[in-house]
CSV table of C-alpha atoms in Angstrom, one decimal:
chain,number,residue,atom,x,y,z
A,34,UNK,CA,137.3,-45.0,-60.4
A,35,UNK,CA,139.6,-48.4,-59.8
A,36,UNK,CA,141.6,-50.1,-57.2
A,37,UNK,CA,145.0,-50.7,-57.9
A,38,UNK,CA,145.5,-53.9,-60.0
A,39,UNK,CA,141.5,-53.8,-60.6
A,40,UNK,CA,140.5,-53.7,-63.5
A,41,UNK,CA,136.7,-53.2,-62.6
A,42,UNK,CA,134.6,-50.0,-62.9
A,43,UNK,CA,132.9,-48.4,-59.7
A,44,UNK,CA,130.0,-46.0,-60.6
A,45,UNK,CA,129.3,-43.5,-58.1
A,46,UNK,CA,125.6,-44.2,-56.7
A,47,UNK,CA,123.7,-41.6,-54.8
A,48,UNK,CA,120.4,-42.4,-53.2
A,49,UNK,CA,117.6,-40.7,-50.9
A,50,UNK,CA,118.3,-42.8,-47.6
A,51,UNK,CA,116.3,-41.4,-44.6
A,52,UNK,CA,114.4,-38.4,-44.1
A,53,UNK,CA,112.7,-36.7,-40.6
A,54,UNK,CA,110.4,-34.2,-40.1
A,55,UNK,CA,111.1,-31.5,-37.3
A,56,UNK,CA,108.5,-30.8,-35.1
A,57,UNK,CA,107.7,-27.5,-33.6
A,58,UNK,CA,109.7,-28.4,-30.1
A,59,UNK,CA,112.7,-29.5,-32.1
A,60,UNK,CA,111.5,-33.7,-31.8
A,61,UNK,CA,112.5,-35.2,-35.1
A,62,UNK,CA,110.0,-38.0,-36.6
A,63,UNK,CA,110.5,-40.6,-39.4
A,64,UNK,CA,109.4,-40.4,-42.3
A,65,UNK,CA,108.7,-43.3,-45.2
A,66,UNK,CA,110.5,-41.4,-47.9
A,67,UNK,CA,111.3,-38.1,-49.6
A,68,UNK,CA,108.3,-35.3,-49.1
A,69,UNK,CA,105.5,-35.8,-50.9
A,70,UNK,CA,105.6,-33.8,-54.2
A,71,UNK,CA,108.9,-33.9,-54.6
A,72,UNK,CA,111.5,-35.7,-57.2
A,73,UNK,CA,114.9,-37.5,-57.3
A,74,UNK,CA,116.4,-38.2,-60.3
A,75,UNK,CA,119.9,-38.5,-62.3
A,76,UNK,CA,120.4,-35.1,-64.6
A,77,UNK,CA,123.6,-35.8,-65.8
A,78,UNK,CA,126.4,-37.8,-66.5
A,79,UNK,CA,129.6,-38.7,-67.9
A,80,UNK,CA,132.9,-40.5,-67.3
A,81,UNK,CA,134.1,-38.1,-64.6
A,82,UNK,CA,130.7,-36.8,-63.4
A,83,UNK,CA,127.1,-37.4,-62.5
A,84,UNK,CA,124.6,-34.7,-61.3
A,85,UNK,CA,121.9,-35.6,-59.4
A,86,UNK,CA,118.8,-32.9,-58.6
A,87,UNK,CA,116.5,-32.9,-56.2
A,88,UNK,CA,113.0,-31.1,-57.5
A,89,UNK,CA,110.0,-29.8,-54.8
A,90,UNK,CA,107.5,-26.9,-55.2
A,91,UNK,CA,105.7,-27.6,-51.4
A,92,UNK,CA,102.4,-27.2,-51.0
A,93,UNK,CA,100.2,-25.4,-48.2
A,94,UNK,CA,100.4,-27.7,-45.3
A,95,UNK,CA,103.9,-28.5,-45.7
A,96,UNK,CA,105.4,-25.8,-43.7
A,97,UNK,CA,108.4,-26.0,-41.3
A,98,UNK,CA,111.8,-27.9,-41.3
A,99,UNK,CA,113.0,-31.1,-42.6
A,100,UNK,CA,116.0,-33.4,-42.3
A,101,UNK,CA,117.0,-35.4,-45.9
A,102,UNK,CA,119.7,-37.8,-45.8
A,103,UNK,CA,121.6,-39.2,-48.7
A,104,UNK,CA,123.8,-41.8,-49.4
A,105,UNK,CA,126.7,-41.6,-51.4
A,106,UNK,CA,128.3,-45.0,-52.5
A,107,UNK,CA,130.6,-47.4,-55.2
A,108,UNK,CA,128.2,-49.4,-57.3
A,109,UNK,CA,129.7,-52.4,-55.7
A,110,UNK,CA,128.5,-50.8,-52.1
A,111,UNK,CA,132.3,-51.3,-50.7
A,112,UNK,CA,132.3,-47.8,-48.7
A,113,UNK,CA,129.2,-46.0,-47.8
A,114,UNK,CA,129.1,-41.9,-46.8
A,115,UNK,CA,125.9,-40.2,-45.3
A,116,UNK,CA,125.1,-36.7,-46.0
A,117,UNK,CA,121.8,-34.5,-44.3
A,118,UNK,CA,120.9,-31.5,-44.8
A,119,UNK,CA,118.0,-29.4,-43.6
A,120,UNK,CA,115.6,-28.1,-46.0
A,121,UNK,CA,113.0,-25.6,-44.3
A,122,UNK,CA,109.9,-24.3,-45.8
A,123,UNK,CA,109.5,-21.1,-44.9
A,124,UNK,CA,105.7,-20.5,-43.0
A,125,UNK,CA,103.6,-17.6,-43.5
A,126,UNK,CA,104.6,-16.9,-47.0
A,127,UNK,CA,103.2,-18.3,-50.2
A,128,UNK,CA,104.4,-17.7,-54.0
A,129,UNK,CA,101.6,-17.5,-56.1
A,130,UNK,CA,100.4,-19.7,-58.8
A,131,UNK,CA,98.7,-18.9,-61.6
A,132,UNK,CA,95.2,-18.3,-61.9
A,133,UNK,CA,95.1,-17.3,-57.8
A,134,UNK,CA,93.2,-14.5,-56.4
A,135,UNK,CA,93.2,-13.2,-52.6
A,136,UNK,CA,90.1,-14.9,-52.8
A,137,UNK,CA,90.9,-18.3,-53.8
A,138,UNK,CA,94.1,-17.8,-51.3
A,139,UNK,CA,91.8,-17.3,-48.4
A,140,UNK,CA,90.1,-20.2,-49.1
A,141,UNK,CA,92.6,-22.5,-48.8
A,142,UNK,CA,93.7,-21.4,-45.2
A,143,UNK,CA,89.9,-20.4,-44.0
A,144,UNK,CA,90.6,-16.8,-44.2
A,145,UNK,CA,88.5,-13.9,-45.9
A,146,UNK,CA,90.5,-11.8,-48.4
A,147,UNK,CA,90.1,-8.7,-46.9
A,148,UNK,CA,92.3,-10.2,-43.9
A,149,UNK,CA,95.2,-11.2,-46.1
A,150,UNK,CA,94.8,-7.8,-47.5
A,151,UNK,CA,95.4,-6.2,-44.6
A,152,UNK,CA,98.8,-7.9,-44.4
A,153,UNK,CA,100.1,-7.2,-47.3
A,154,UNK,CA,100.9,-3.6,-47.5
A,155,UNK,CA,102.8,-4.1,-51.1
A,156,UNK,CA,99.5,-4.6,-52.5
A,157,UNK,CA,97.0,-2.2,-51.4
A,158,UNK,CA,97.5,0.0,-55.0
A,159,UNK,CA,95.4,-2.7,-56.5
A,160,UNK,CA,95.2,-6.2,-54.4
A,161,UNK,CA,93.7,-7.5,-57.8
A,162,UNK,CA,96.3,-7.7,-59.6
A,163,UNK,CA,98.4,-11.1,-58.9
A,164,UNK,CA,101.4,-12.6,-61.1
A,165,UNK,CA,102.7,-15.2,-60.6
A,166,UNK,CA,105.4,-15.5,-58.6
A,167,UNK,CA,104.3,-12.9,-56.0
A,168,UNK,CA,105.2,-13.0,-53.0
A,169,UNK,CA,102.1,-13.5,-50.5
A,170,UNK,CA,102.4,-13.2,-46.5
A,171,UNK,CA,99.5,-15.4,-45.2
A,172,UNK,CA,99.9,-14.4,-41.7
A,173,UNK,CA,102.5,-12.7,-39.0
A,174,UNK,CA,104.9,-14.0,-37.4
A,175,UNK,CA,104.5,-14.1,-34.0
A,176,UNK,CA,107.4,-14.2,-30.4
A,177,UNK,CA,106.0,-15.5,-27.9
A,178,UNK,CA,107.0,-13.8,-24.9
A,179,UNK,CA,106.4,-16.8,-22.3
A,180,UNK,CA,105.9,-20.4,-22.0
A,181,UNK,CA,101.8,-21.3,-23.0
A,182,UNK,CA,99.9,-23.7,-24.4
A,183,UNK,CA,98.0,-23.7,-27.8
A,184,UNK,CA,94.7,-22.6,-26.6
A,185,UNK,CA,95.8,-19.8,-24.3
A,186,UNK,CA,97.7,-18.5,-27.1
A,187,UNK,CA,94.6,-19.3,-29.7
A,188,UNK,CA,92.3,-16.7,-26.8
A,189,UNK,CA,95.0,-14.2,-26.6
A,190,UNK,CA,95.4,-13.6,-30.3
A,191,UNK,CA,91.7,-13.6,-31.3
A,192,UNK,CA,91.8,-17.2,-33.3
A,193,UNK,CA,91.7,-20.8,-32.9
A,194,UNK,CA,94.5,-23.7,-31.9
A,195,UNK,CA,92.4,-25.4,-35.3
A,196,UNK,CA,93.6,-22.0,-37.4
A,197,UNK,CA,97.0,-21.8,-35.8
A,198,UNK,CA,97.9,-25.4,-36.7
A,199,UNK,CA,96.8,-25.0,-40.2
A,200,UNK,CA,99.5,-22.4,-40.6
A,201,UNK,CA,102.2,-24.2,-38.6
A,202,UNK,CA,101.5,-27.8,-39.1
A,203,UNK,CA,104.8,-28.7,-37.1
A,204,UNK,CA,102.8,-27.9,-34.3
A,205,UNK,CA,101.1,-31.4,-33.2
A,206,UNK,CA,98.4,-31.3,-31.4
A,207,UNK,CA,96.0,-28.3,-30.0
A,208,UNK,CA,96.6,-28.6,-26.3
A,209,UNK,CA,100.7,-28.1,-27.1
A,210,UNK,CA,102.9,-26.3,-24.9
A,211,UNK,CA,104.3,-23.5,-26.8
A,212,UNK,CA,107.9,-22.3,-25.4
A,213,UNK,CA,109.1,-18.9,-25.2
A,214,UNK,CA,110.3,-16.5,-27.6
A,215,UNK,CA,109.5,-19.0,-30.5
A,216,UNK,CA,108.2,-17.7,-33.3
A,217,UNK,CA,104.4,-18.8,-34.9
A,218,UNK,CA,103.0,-17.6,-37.8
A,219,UNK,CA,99.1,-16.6,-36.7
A,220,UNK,CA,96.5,-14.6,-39.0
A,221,UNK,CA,94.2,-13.1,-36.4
A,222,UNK,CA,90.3,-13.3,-37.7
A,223,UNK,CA,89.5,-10.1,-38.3
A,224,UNK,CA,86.1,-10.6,-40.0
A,225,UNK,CA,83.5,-12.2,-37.7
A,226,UNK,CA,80.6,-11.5,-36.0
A,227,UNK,CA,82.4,-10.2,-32.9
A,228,UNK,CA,84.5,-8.0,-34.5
A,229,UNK,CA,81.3,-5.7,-35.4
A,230,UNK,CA,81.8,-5.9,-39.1
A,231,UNK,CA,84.1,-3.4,-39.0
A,232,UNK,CA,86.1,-4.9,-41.5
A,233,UNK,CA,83.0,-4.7,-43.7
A,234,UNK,CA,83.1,-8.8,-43.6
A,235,UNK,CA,82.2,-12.2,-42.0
A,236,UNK,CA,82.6,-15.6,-41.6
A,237,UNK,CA,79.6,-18.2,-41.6
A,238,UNK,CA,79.7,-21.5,-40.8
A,239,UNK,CA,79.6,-24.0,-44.0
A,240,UNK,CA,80.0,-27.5,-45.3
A,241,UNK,CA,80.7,-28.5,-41.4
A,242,UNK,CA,83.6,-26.7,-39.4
A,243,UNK,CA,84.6,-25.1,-42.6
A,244,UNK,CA,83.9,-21.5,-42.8
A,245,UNK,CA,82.2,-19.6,-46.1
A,246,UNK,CA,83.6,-16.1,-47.4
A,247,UNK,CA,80.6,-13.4,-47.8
C-alpha cells in the first residue's frame, strides 16, 4: 500500500504483542510472551496478501482461558491496531497421543486407570484399544451450588485441593474461595484404602507425595 504522492512501500507487519492468563475468578495476569509450546510464524505471502498462523497443541497443565493480543501495523509503524482474542483450553478432556494407555494417562494426573475408566462410558467395549485422536474425559465437570473454599469442596467430593488444582490450574492457590454455580473439573479417588477396594484398586504413596498405581 502507498500514500498519495509516495512513492514508498508499506508492508503490513503483524506481531504477538501482549498476552494474559485468566484465572479461575476472572483476574487476568501477564504473561512474558505467547504460551509455551506454541508458534508464530509468516505462512504466506504475496503482493496483496500475507498469512500469518498461529500453531499450539497444549499440554496437561495448561488448562483454562487465555487472552492473546496482536498488533497489526505499516512497516514504517505510522498507524498501529490491536486485536485479542480469547483462546480457551478446554479442562477435563484430553486428545490422545500416540503410544498412550489409560495407564500412562493416569499417571500423568495421579489417577489409577480404572478411575478414568469409569468415566468414559464410550470405552468400556474394550478400554485397551486407544487411537490417536480419541477423545479422553479426565474428570467431570462439576456446579458448584454455593460459595466455598478449596478445601471444603476437596472433603465434599472425596479428593484433595492438591488433585483439584492439577486439573484446573487457573485455580491459584488451595485455600481459594470458589463462587457459586462455576463449574470445576474434579476426578473423585475412587481407588484408596477407604474406599474398601471395591474398585478392585489402590493408591500407595511413592517417590514422595506422588502416588503409585497397583
Amino acid at each position: 500500500a502507498s500514500l498519495k504522492n509516495d512513492s514508498a512501500i508499506y508492508d503490513l507487519l503483524v506481531t504477538p504483542s501482549a498476552s494474559f492468563f485468566q484465572t479461575f475468578n476472572g483476574t487476568l495476569i501477564p504473561l512474558p510472551g505467547l504460551p509455551e509450546g506454541s508458534v508464530w510464524y509468516s505462512a504466506d505471502s504475496s503482493d496483496v496478501r500475507l498469512t500469518y498462523t498461529f500453531e499450539w497443541t497444549p499440554e496437561e497443565g495448561q488448562e483454562g482461558t487465555r487472552l492473546l493480543c496482536f498488533d497489526t501495523s505499516d512497516s514504517f509503524f505510522v498507524t498501529t491496531e490491536r486485536r485479542c482474542v480469547f483462546v480457551e483450553v478446554v479442562r477435563c478432556l484430553r486428545c490422545v497421543r500416540p503410544g498412550e494407555t489409560l495407564e500412562l494417562i493416569g499417571q500423568l494426573y495421579n489417577a489409577h486407570w480404572l478411575e478414568l475408566y469409569a468415566i468414559n462410558p464410550a470405552l468400556h467395549m474394550n478400554p485397551a484399544l486407544l487411537s490417536p485422536g480419541t477423545r479422553v474425559y479426565v474428570g467431570i465437570l462439576y456446579r458448584t451450588p454455593r460459595l466455598q473454599d478449596l478445601p471444603q469442596l476437596a472433603k465434599y467430593l472425596h479428593t484433595t485441593p492438591t488433585a483439584i488444582r492439577q486439573l484446573n490450574p487457573d485455580i491459584m492457590d488451595d485455600e481459594e474461595e470458589i463462587g457459586a454455580f462455576k463449574r470445576v473439573c474434579v476426578l473423585p479417588e475412587v481407588c484408596g484404602p477407604e474406599c474398601g477396594n471395591a474398585a478392585y484398586c489402590s493408591r500407595t504413596a511413592l517417590y514422595g507425595n506422588a502416588p503409585a498405581l497397583v
